[in-house]
mmCIF file with all atom_site columns, C-alpha atoms in Angstrom:
data_model
loop_
_atom_site.group_PDB
_atom_site.id
_atom_site.type_symbol
_atom_site.label_atom_id
_atom_site.label_alt_id
_atom_site.label_comp_id
_atom_site.label_asym_id
_atom_site.label_entity_id
_atom_site.label_seq_id
_atom_site.pdbx_PDB_ins_code
_atom_site.Cartn_x
_atom_site.Cartn_y
_atom_site.Cartn_z
_atom_site.occupancy
_atom_site.B_iso_or_equiv
_atom_site.pdbx_formal_charge
_atom_site.auth_seq_id
_atom_site.auth_comp_id
_atom_site.auth_asym_id
_atom_site.auth_atom_id
_atom_site.pdbx_PDB_model_num
ATOM 1   C CA . MET A 1 1   ? 219.491 199.412 -63.193 1.00 0.00 ? 22  MET A CA 1
ATOM 2   C CA . SER A 1 2   ? 218.409 202.694 -61.630 1.00 0.00 ? 23  SER A CA 1
ATOM 3   C CA . ARG A 1 3   ? 218.794 204.026 -58.120 1.00 0.00 ? 24  ARG A CA 1
ATOM 4   C CA . LEU A 1 4   ? 216.685 205.447 -55.314 1.00 0.00 ? 25  LEU A CA 1
ATOM 5   C CA . PHE A 1 5   ? 218.221 208.266 -53.299 1.00 0.00 ? 26  PHE A CA 1
ATOM 6   C CA . LEU A 1 6   ? 216.605 208.123 -49.849 1.00 0.00 ? 27  LEU A CA 1
ATOM 7   C CA . ILE A 1 7   ? 217.117 211.444 -48.044 1.00 0.00 ? 28  ILE A CA 1
ATOM 8   C CA . ARG A 1 8   ? 216.267 212.799 -44.617 1.00 0.00 ? 29  ARG A CA 1
ATOM 9   C CA . HIS A 1 9   ? 215.418 216.508 -44.446 1.00 0.00 ? 30  HIS A CA 1
ATOM 10  C CA . GLY A 1 10  ? 217.782 219.197 -43.131 1.00 0.00 ? 31  GLY A CA 1
ATOM 11  C CA . GLU A 1 11  ? 218.003 220.345 -39.539 1.00 0.00 ? 32  GLU A CA 1
ATOM 12  C CA . THR A 1 12  ? 215.301 222.411 -37.845 1.00 0.00 ? 33  THR A CA 1
ATOM 13  C CA . GLU A 1 13  ? 215.313 224.279 -34.556 1.00 0.00 ? 34  GLU A CA 1
ATOM 14  C CA . GLY A 1 14  ? 213.149 221.445 -33.244 1.00 0.00 ? 35  GLY A CA 1
ATOM 15  C CA . ASN A 1 15  ? 215.895 218.942 -34.063 1.00 0.00 ? 36  ASN A CA 1
ATOM 16  C CA . ALA A 1 16  ? 218.541 221.099 -32.414 1.00 0.00 ? 37  ALA A CA 1
ATOM 17  C CA . LEU A 1 17  ? 216.477 221.759 -29.273 1.00 0.00 ? 38  LEU A CA 1
ATOM 18  C CA . ARG A 1 18  ? 215.069 218.195 -29.028 1.00 0.00 ? 39  ARG A CA 1
ATOM 19  C CA . ILE A 1 19  ? 211.433 219.211 -29.380 1.00 0.00 ? 40  ILE A CA 1
ATOM 20  C CA . VAL A 1 20  ? 208.738 216.933 -30.826 1.00 0.00 ? 41  VAL A CA 1
ATOM 21  C CA . GLN A 1 21  ? 208.205 218.593 -34.180 1.00 0.00 ? 42  GLN A CA 1
ATOM 22  C CA . ARG A 1 22  ? 205.128 220.092 -35.785 1.00 0.00 ? 43  ARG A CA 1
ATOM 23  C CA . PRO A 1 23  ? 204.473 219.771 -39.526 1.00 0.00 ? 44  PRO A CA 1
ATOM 24  C CA . ASP A 1 24  ? 205.135 223.435 -40.319 1.00 0.00 ? 45  ASP A CA 1
ATOM 25  C CA . ILE A 1 25  ? 208.500 223.899 -38.585 1.00 0.00 ? 46  ILE A CA 1
ATOM 26  C CA . PRO A 1 26  ? 210.999 225.258 -41.148 1.00 0.00 ? 47  PRO A CA 1
ATOM 27  C CA . LEU A 1 27  ? 214.645 224.458 -41.696 1.00 0.00 ? 48  LEU A CA 1
ATOM 28  C CA . SER A 1 28  ? 217.050 226.303 -39.423 1.00 0.00 ? 49  SER A CA 1
ATOM 29  C CA . PRO A 1 29  ? 219.840 228.368 -41.027 1.00 0.00 ? 50  PRO A CA 1
ATOM 30  C CA . ARG A 1 30  ? 222.100 225.373 -40.483 1.00 0.00 ? 51  ARG A CA 1
ATOM 31  C CA . GLY A 1 31  ? 219.488 223.140 -42.100 1.00 0.00 ? 52  GLY A CA 1
ATOM 32  C CA . VAL A 1 32  ? 219.416 225.376 -45.157 1.00 0.00 ? 53  VAL A CA 1
ATOM 33  C CA . ALA A 1 33  ? 223.213 225.135 -45.387 1.00 0.00 ? 54  ALA A CA 1
ATOM 34  C CA . GLN A 1 34  ? 222.926 221.342 -45.127 1.00 0.00 ? 55  GLN A CA 1
ATOM 35  C CA . ALA A 1 35  ? 220.333 221.256 -47.921 1.00 0.00 ? 56  ALA A CA 1
ATOM 36  C CA . GLU A 1 36  ? 222.612 223.382 -50.104 1.00 0.00 ? 57  GLU A CA 1
ATOM 37  C CA . ARG A 1 37  ? 225.491 220.955 -49.506 1.00 0.00 ? 58  ARG A CA 1
ATOM 38  C CA . LEU A 1 38  ? 223.263 217.980 -50.325 1.00 0.00 ? 59  LEU A CA 1
ATOM 39  C CA . ALA A 1 39  ? 222.023 219.628 -53.509 1.00 0.00 ? 60  ALA A CA 1
ATOM 40  C CA . ARG A 1 40  ? 225.572 220.241 -54.713 1.00 0.00 ? 61  ARG A CA 1
ATOM 41  C CA . ARG A 1 41  ? 226.407 216.595 -54.042 1.00 0.00 ? 62  ARG A CA 1
ATOM 42  C CA . LEU A 1 42  ? 223.425 215.403 -56.080 1.00 0.00 ? 63  LEU A CA 1
ATOM 43  C CA . ALA A 1 43  ? 223.638 217.892 -58.937 1.00 0.00 ? 64  ALA A CA 1
ATOM 44  C CA . ALA A 1 44  ? 225.459 215.549 -61.322 1.00 0.00 ? 65  ALA A CA 1
ATOM 45  C CA . GLU A 1 45  ? 223.951 212.235 -60.176 1.00 0.00 ? 66  GLU A CA 1
ATOM 46  C CA . GLY A 1 46  ? 221.324 211.984 -62.906 1.00 0.00 ? 67  GLY A CA 1
ATOM 47  C CA . ILE A 1 47  ? 218.263 212.387 -60.708 1.00 0.00 ? 68  ILE A CA 1
ATOM 48  C CA . ALA A 1 48  ? 215.236 212.467 -62.999 1.00 0.00 ? 69  ALA A CA 1
ATOM 49  C CA . ARG A 1 49  ? 212.449 212.932 -60.441 1.00 0.00 ? 70  ARG A CA 1
ATOM 50  C CA . ILE A 1 50  ? 211.975 213.932 -56.798 1.00 0.00 ? 71  ILE A CA 1
ATOM 51  C CA . VAL A 1 51  ? 209.191 212.901 -54.436 1.00 0.00 ? 72  VAL A CA 1
ATOM 52  C CA . ALA A 1 52  ? 208.882 214.509 -51.012 1.00 0.00 ? 73  ALA A CA 1
ATOM 53  C CA . SER A 1 53  ? 206.829 214.632 -47.859 1.00 0.00 ? 74  SER A CA 1
ATOM 54  C CA . ASP A 1 54  ? 204.583 217.689 -47.704 1.00 0.00 ? 75  ASP A CA 1
ATOM 55  C CA . TYR A 1 55  ? 206.003 218.834 -44.344 1.00 0.00 ? 76  TYR A CA 1
ATOM 56  C CA . ALA A 1 56  ? 207.857 222.141 -44.603 1.00 0.00 ? 77  ALA A CA 1
ATOM 57  C CA . ARG A 1 57  ? 211.272 220.782 -43.627 1.00 0.00 ? 78  ARG A CA 1
ATOM 58  C CA . ALA A 1 58  ? 211.172 218.069 -46.278 1.00 0.00 ? 79  ALA A CA 1
ATOM 59  C CA . LEU A 1 59  ? 209.732 220.302 -48.986 1.00 0.00 ? 80  LEU A CA 1
ATOM 60  C CA . THR A 1 60  ? 212.402 222.952 -48.514 1.00 0.00 ? 81  THR A CA 1
ATOM 61  C CA . THR A 1 61  ? 215.131 220.297 -48.639 1.00 0.00 ? 82  THR A CA 1
ATOM 62  C CA . ALA A 1 62  ? 213.563 218.865 -51.805 1.00 0.00 ? 83  ALA A CA 1
ATOM 63  C CA . GLU A 1 63  ? 213.368 222.307 -53.382 1.00 0.00 ? 84  GLU A CA 1
ATOM 64  C CA . HIS A 1 64  ? 217.131 222.738 -53.044 1.00 0.00 ? 85  HIS A CA 1
ATOM 65  C CA . VAL A 1 65  ? 217.614 219.386 -54.782 1.00 0.00 ? 86  VAL A CA 1
ATOM 66  C CA . ARG A 1 66  ? 215.138 220.409 -57.482 1.00 0.00 ? 87  ARG A CA 1
ATOM 67  C CA . GLN A 1 67  ? 217.026 223.633 -58.176 1.00 0.00 ? 88  GLN A CA 1
ATOM 68  C CA . ALA A 1 68  ? 220.310 221.723 -58.489 1.00 0.00 ? 89  ALA A CA 1
ATOM 69  C CA . THR A 1 69  ? 218.990 218.901 -60.678 1.00 0.00 ? 90  THR A CA 1
ATOM 70  C CA . ALA A 1 70  ? 216.089 220.521 -62.600 1.00 0.00 ? 91  ALA A CA 1
ATOM 71  C CA . ALA A 1 71  ? 214.102 217.355 -61.820 1.00 0.00 ? 92  ALA A CA 1
ATOM 72  C CA . PRO A 1 72  ? 210.325 217.660 -61.362 1.00 0.00 ? 93  PRO A CA 1
ATOM 73  C CA . LEU A 1 73  ? 209.027 217.470 -57.783 1.00 0.00 ? 94  LEU A CA 1
ATOM 74  C CA . THR A 1 74  ? 206.063 215.359 -56.675 1.00 0.00 ? 95  THR A CA 1
ATOM 75  C CA . ILE A 1 75  ? 204.515 215.844 -53.226 1.00 0.00 ? 96  ILE A CA 1
ATOM 76  C CA . GLU A 1 76  ? 203.424 212.700 -51.362 1.00 0.00 ? 97  GLU A CA 1
ATOM 77  C CA . PRO A 1 77  ? 201.799 213.043 -47.898 1.00 0.00 ? 98  PRO A CA 1
ATOM 78  C CA . LEU A 1 78  ? 202.356 209.329 -47.203 1.00 0.00 ? 99  LEU A CA 1
ATOM 79  C CA . LEU A 1 79  ? 206.049 210.210 -46.690 1.00 0.00 ? 100 LEU A CA 1
ATOM 80  C CA . ARG A 1 80  ? 205.292 212.344 -43.621 1.00 0.00 ? 101 ARG A CA 1
ATOM 81  C CA . GLU A 1 81  ? 207.038 211.732 -40.312 1.00 0.00 ? 102 GLU A CA 1
ATOM 82  C CA . ARG A 1 82  ? 205.253 209.630 -37.713 1.00 0.00 ? 103 ARG A CA 1
ATOM 83  C CA . ASN A 1 83  ? 202.415 211.608 -36.157 1.00 0.00 ? 104 ASN A CA 1
ATOM 84  C CA . PHE A 1 84  ? 203.024 212.066 -32.436 1.00 0.00 ? 105 PHE A CA 1
ATOM 85  C CA . GLY A 1 85  ? 199.686 213.816 -31.958 1.00 0.00 ? 106 GLY A CA 1
ATOM 86  C CA . ASP A 1 86  ? 199.349 215.731 -28.696 1.00 0.00 ? 107 ASP A CA 1
ATOM 87  C CA . LEU A 1 87  ? 203.083 215.426 -27.983 1.00 0.00 ? 108 LEU A CA 1
ATOM 88  C CA . ARG A 1 88  ? 204.008 217.737 -30.845 1.00 0.00 ? 109 ARG A CA 1
ATOM 89  C CA . GLY A 1 89  ? 205.593 220.961 -29.673 1.00 0.00 ? 110 GLY A CA 1
ATOM 90  C CA . ARG A 1 90  ? 206.791 219.482 -26.344 1.00 0.00 ? 111 ARG A CA 1
ATOM 91  C CA . PRO A 1 91  ? 210.466 219.102 -25.384 1.00 0.00 ? 112 PRO A CA 1
ATOM 92  C CA . TYR A 1 92  ? 211.646 215.503 -25.081 1.00 0.00 ? 113 TYR A CA 1
ATOM 93  C CA . SER A 1 93  ? 213.043 216.308 -21.642 1.00 0.00 ? 114 SER A CA 1
ATOM 94  C CA . GLU A 1 94  ? 209.591 217.175 -20.282 1.00 0.00 ? 115 GLU A CA 1
ATOM 95  C CA . LEU A 1 95  ? 207.833 214.015 -21.402 1.00 0.00 ? 116 LEU A CA 1
ATOM 96  C CA . GLY A 1 96  ? 209.047 211.781 -18.582 1.00 0.00 ? 117 GLY A CA 1
ATOM 97  C CA . PHE A 1 97  ? 208.943 208.669 -20.796 1.00 0.00 ? 118 PHE A CA 1
ATOM 98  C CA . ASP A 1 98  ? 210.334 207.300 -24.033 1.00 0.00 ? 119 ASP A CA 1
ATOM 99  C CA . MET A 1 99  ? 207.877 208.107 -26.807 1.00 0.00 ? 120 MET A CA 1
ATOM 100 C CA . PHE A 1 100 ? 209.677 205.632 -29.088 1.00 0.00 ? 121 PHE A CA 1
ATOM 101 C CA . GLU A 1 101 ? 208.822 202.602 -26.924 1.00 0.00 ? 122 GLU A CA 1
ATOM 102 C CA . PRO A 1 102 ? 207.376 199.803 -29.078 1.00 0.00 ? 123 PRO A CA 1
ATOM 103 C CA . ASP A 1 103 ? 204.023 199.713 -27.285 1.00 0.00 ? 124 ASP A CA 1
ATOM 104 C CA . TYR A 1 104 ? 203.505 203.454 -26.857 1.00 0.00 ? 125 TYR A CA 1
ATOM 105 C CA . ALA A 1 105 ? 200.682 205.084 -28.842 1.00 0.00 ? 126 ALA A CA 1
ATOM 106 C CA . PRO A 1 106 ? 200.662 208.905 -28.605 1.00 0.00 ? 127 PRO A CA 1
ATOM 107 C CA . PRO A 1 107 ? 197.255 210.516 -27.972 1.00 0.00 ? 128 PRO A CA 1
ATOM 108 C CA . ASN A 1 108 ? 195.721 211.521 -31.310 1.00 0.00 ? 129 ASN A CA 1
ATOM 109 C CA . GLY A 1 109 ? 198.807 210.177 -33.071 1.00 0.00 ? 130 GLY A CA 1
ATOM 110 C CA . GLU A 1 110 ? 200.108 207.021 -34.741 1.00 0.00 ? 131 GLU A CA 1
ATOM 111 C CA . SER A 1 111 ? 201.166 203.852 -32.972 1.00 0.00 ? 132 SER A CA 1
ATOM 112 C CA . TRP A 1 112 ? 204.166 202.028 -34.429 1.00 0.00 ? 133 TRP A CA 1
ATOM 113 C CA . PRO A 1 113 ? 201.934 199.479 -36.271 1.00 0.00 ? 134 PRO A CA 1
ATOM 114 C CA . VAL A 1 114 ? 199.801 202.247 -37.787 1.00 0.00 ? 135 VAL A CA 1
ATOM 115 C CA . PHE A 1 115 ? 202.909 204.191 -38.790 1.00 0.00 ? 136 PHE A CA 1
ATOM 116 C CA . HIS A 1 116 ? 204.603 201.154 -40.348 1.00 0.00 ? 137 HIS A CA 1
ATOM 117 C CA . ALA A 1 117 ? 201.444 200.398 -42.334 1.00 0.00 ? 138 ALA A CA 1
ATOM 118 C CA . ARG A 1 118 ? 201.501 203.930 -43.731 1.00 0.00 ? 139 ARG A CA 1
ATOM 119 C CA . VAL A 1 119 ? 205.194 203.614 -44.595 1.00 0.00 ? 140 VAL A CA 1
ATOM 120 C CA . ASP A 1 120 ? 204.311 200.433 -46.482 1.00 0.00 ? 141 ASP A CA 1
ATOM 121 C CA . ARG A 1 121 ? 201.826 202.436 -48.552 1.00 0.00 ? 142 ARG A CA 1
ATOM 122 C CA . ALA A 1 122 ? 204.441 205.149 -49.070 1.00 0.00 ? 143 ALA A CA 1
ATOM 123 C CA . TRP A 1 123 ? 206.937 202.537 -50.267 1.00 0.00 ? 144 TRP A CA 1
ATOM 124 C CA . ALA A 1 124 ? 204.392 201.171 -52.739 1.00 0.00 ? 145 ALA A CA 1
ATOM 125 C CA . ARG A 1 125 ? 203.882 204.710 -54.052 1.00 0.00 ? 146 ARG A CA 1
ATOM 126 C CA . VAL A 1 126 ? 207.654 205.234 -54.346 1.00 0.00 ? 147 VAL A CA 1
ATOM 127 C CA . GLN A 1 127 ? 207.876 202.050 -56.389 1.00 0.00 ? 148 GLN A CA 1
ATOM 128 C CA . GLU A 1 128 ? 205.096 203.289 -58.694 1.00 0.00 ? 149 GLU A CA 1
ATOM 129 C CA . LEU A 1 129 ? 206.918 206.567 -59.261 1.00 0.00 ? 150 LEU A CA 1
ATOM 130 C CA . ALA A 1 130 ? 210.245 204.809 -59.808 1.00 0.00 ? 151 ALA A CA 1
ATOM 131 C CA . ALA A 1 131 ? 208.649 202.541 -62.412 1.00 0.00 ? 152 ALA A CA 1
ATOM 132 C CA . GLU A 1 132 ? 207.300 205.594 -64.241 1.00 0.00 ? 153 GLU A CA 1
ATOM 133 C CA . THR A 1 133 ? 210.668 207.390 -64.188 1.00 0.00 ? 154 THR A CA 1
ATOM 134 C CA . THR A 1 134 ? 213.493 206.992 -66.672 1.00 0.00 ? 155 THR A CA 1
ATOM 135 C CA . GLY A 1 135 ? 216.476 207.600 -64.429 1.00 0.00 ? 156 GLY A CA 1
ATOM 136 C CA . ASP A 1 136 ? 217.040 207.902 -60.702 1.00 0.00 ? 157 ASP A CA 1
ATOM 137 C CA . LEU A 1 137 ? 214.427 208.918 -58.111 1.00 0.00 ? 158 LEU A CA 1
ATOM 138 C CA . ALA A 1 138 ? 215.154 211.046 -55.026 1.00 0.00 ? 159 ALA A CA 1
ATOM 139 C CA . VAL A 1 139 ? 212.879 210.477 -52.014 1.00 0.00 ? 160 VAL A CA 1
ATOM 140 C CA . VAL A 1 140 ? 212.954 213.276 -49.416 1.00 0.00 ? 161 VAL A CA 1
ATOM 141 C CA . THR A 1 141 ? 211.357 212.231 -46.152 1.00 0.00 ? 162 THR A CA 1
ATOM 142 C CA . HIS A 1 142 ? 211.973 211.919 -42.396 1.00 0.00 ? 163 HIS A CA 1
ATOM 143 C CA . GLY A 1 143 ? 214.144 209.999 -39.980 1.00 0.00 ? 164 GLY A CA 1
ATOM 144 C CA . LEU A 1 144 ? 211.612 207.458 -38.743 1.00 0.00 ? 165 LEU A CA 1
ATOM 145 C CA . VAL A 1 145 ? 210.435 206.783 -42.294 1.00 0.00 ? 166 VAL A CA 1
ATOM 146 C CA . CYS A 1 146 ? 214.045 206.045 -43.290 1.00 0.00 ? 167 CYS A CA 1
ATOM 147 C CA . ARG A 1 147 ? 214.404 203.816 -40.249 1.00 0.00 ? 168 ARG A CA 1
ATOM 148 C CA . SER A 1 148 ? 211.196 201.913 -41.020 1.00 0.00 ? 169 SER A CA 1
ATOM 149 C CA . LEU A 1 149 ? 212.181 201.355 -44.644 1.00 0.00 ? 170 LEU A CA 1
ATOM 150 C CA . ALA A 1 150 ? 215.718 200.235 -43.784 1.00 0.00 ? 171 ALA A CA 1
ATOM 151 C CA . ALA A 1 151 ? 214.513 197.827 -41.107 1.00 0.00 ? 172 ALA A CA 1
ATOM 152 C CA . ARG A 1 152 ? 211.671 196.251 -43.067 1.00 0.00 ? 173 ARG A CA 1
ATOM 153 C CA . HIS A 1 153 ? 212.148 196.722 -46.821 1.00 0.00 ? 174 HIS A CA 1
ATOM 154 C CA . LEU A 1 154 ? 215.761 197.384 -47.780 1.00 0.00 ? 175 LEU A CA 1
ATOM 155 C CA . ILE A 1 155 ? 218.568 194.832 -47.988 1.00 0.00 ? 176 ILE A CA 1
ATOM 156 C CA . LEU A 1 156 ? 221.579 196.102 -46.069 1.00 0.00 ? 177 LEU A CA 1
ATOM 157 C CA . ALA A 1 157 ? 225.157 195.022 -46.587 1.00 0.00 ? 178 ALA A CA 1
ATOM 158 C CA . GLU A 1 158 ? 226.293 192.017 -44.580 1.00 0.00 ? 179 GLU A CA 1
ATOM 159 C CA . GLY A 1 159 ? 226.908 193.043 -40.980 1.00 0.00 ? 180 GLY A CA 1
ATOM 160 C CA . GLU A 1 160 ? 224.965 196.320 -41.259 1.00 0.00 ? 181 GLU A CA 1
ATOM 161 C CA . GLN A 1 161 ? 221.853 197.085 -39.228 1.00 0.00 ? 182 GLN A CA 1
ATOM 162 C CA . ALA A 1 162 ? 219.214 199.749 -39.715 1.00 0.00 ? 183 ALA A CA 1
ATOM 163 C CA . PRO A 1 163 ? 220.413 202.845 -37.815 1.00 0.00 ? 184 PRO A CA 1
ATOM 164 C CA . GLU A 1 164 ? 218.385 204.091 -34.872 1.00 0.00 ? 185 GLU A CA 1
ATOM 165 C CA . SER A 1 165 ? 219.395 207.663 -35.717 1.00 0.00 ? 186 SER A CA 1
ATOM 166 C CA . TRP A 1 166 ? 219.497 209.235 -39.198 1.00 0.00 ? 187 TRP A CA 1
ATOM 167 C CA . GLY A 1 167 ? 221.558 212.332 -39.870 1.00 0.00 ? 188 GLY A CA 1
ATOM 168 C CA . ASN A 1 168 ? 220.001 215.487 -41.245 1.00 0.00 ? 189 ASN A CA 1
ATOM 169 C CA . THR A 1 169 ? 220.276 215.406 -45.072 1.00 0.00 ? 190 THR A CA 1
ATOM 170 C CA . SER A 1 170 ? 221.695 211.882 -44.789 1.00 0.00 ? 191 SER A CA 1
ATOM 171 C CA . LEU A 1 171 ? 221.869 210.039 -48.094 1.00 0.00 ? 192 LEU A CA 1
ATOM 172 C CA . THR A 1 172 ? 221.065 206.358 -48.612 1.00 0.00 ? 193 THR A CA 1
ATOM 173 C CA . ILE A 1 173 ? 221.415 204.924 -52.127 1.00 0.00 ? 194 ILE A CA 1
ATOM 174 C CA . VAL A 1 174 ? 219.333 201.873 -53.042 1.00 0.00 ? 195 VAL A CA 1
ATOM 175 C CA . ASP A 1 175 ? 219.357 199.734 -56.194 1.00 0.00 ? 196 ASP A CA 1
ATOM 176 C CA . TRP A 1 176 ? 216.140 199.838 -58.199 1.00 0.00 ? 197 TRP A CA 1
ATOM 177 C CA . PRO A 1 177 ? 214.233 197.608 -58.884 1.00 0.00 ? 198 PRO A CA 1
ATOM 178 C CA . ALA A 1 178 ? 214.034 194.815 -56.281 1.00 0.00 ? 199 ALA A CA 1
ATOM 179 C CA . PRO A 1 179 ? 215.723 193.394 -54.270 1.00 0.00 ? 200 PRO A CA 1
ATOM 180 C CA . TRP A 1 180 ? 216.499 196.981 -53.146 1.00 0.00 ? 201 TRP A CA 1
ATOM 181 C CA . ARG A 1 181 ? 220.075 196.499 -52.032 1.00 0.00 ? 202 ARG A CA 1
ATOM 182 C CA . VAL A 1 182 ? 221.592 199.415 -50.152 1.00 0.00 ? 203 VAL A CA 1
ATOM 183 C CA . ARG A 1 183 ? 224.832 200.707 -51.698 1.00 0.00 ? 204 ARG A CA 1
ATOM 184 C CA . LEU A 1 184 ? 225.328 203.641 -49.320 1.00 0.00 ? 205 LEU A CA 1
ATOM 185 C CA . LEU A 1 185 ? 223.719 203.991 -45.881 1.00 0.00 ? 206 LEU A CA 1
ATOM 186 C CA . ASN A 1 186 ? 222.948 207.150 -43.876 1.00 0.00 ? 207 ASN A CA 1
ATOM 187 C CA . CYS A 1 187 ? 225.891 209.100 -45.357 1.00 0.00 ? 208 CYS A CA 1
ATOM 188 C CA . VAL A 1 188 ? 226.532 212.749 -44.461 1.00 0.00 ? 209 VAL A CA 1
ATOM 189 C CA . ALA A 1 189 ? 229.983 213.143 -46.024 1.00 0.00 ? 210 ALA A CA 1
ATOM 190 C CA . HIS A 1 190 ? 228.720 216.251 -47.841 1.00 0.00 ? 211 HIS A CA 1
ATOM 191 C CA . LEU A 1 191 ? 228.477 218.012 -44.465 1.00 0.00 ? 212 LEU A CA 1
ATOM 192 C CA . ASP A 1 192 ? 232.181 217.666 -43.656 1.00 0.00 ? 213 ASP A CA 1
ATOM 193 C CA . GLY A 1 193 ? 233.470 221.010 -42.414 1.00 0.00 ? 214 GLY A CA 1
ATOM 194 C CA . LEU A 1 194 ? 230.033 222.606 -42.326 1.00 0.00 ? 215 LEU A CA 1
ATOM 195 C CA . ASP A 1 195 ? 230.305 223.834 -38.746 1.00 0.00 ? 216 ASP A CA 1
ATOM 196 C CA . ALA A 1 196 ? 233.350 225.848 -39.743 1.00 0.00 ? 217 ALA A CA 1
ATOM 197 C CA . ALA A 1 197 ? 231.469 227.629 -42.504 1.00 0.00 ? 218 ALA A CA 1
ATOM 198 C CA . PRO A 1 198 ? 229.980 231.074 -41.692 1.00 0.00 ? 219 PRO A CA 1
ATOM 199 C CA . SER A 1 199 ? 226.556 230.170 -43.115 1.00 0.00 ? 220 SER A CA 1
ATOM 200 C CA . ALA A 1 200 ? 226.232 227.280 -40.677 1.00 0.00 ? 221 ALA A CA 1
ATOM 201 C CA . ASN A 1 201 ? 225.885 229.563 -37.655 1.00 0.00 ? 222 ASN A CA 1
ATOM 202 C CA . SER A 1 202 ? 224.139 232.598 -39.103 1.00 0.00 ? 223 SER A CA 1
ATOM 203 C CA . GLY A 1 203 ? 220.868 233.332 -37.341 1.00 0.00 ? 224 GLY A CA 1
ATOM 204 C CA . ALA A 1 204 ? 221.266 230.498 -34.864 1.00 0.00 ? 225 ALA A CA 1
ATOM 205 C CA . ALA A 1 205 ? 219.564 231.009 -31.525 1.00 0.00 ? 226 ALA A CA 1
#
């Protein structure tokens, strides 16, 4: 049996400032430090292939994992974060409503049903790549994609529920192939002590 390593990208300034993110926003200095920690954690795990969203924050996180594992990297746009359309670039505090409400559809963006349907296609693509790979597959994506997969496709341990919030560079380990049982959920143990490290605060604004 192989494993899927489901990973959320590292922190960005948009995460830190609670701004609806654009596709091209890069990792913050702290996010880079998080990606470095994640890569060290995964270096000896036997990852044979990486697939990542094409958004900058996911690609940079995946590149750190690639450097640590020497695994080839595949880019898959289906793994992008939910598209919030005209809301992108706006602070959460200025919206005046909850953009995560089940019935809310952002202008020029994706409703929840449209987003979930895309995640379903992304999951099918992940399964194709996993079937083609001898060894473990790392999937670098975004928080709402992780949430959608955990809530609708993965089998959590008894008593566990899909988290509403996913930590930056959080790691979820899933058995491959089906029934896709989760062995580790939303874990950020590799970030312990990060805030005390000099690199975590360098360049922060």
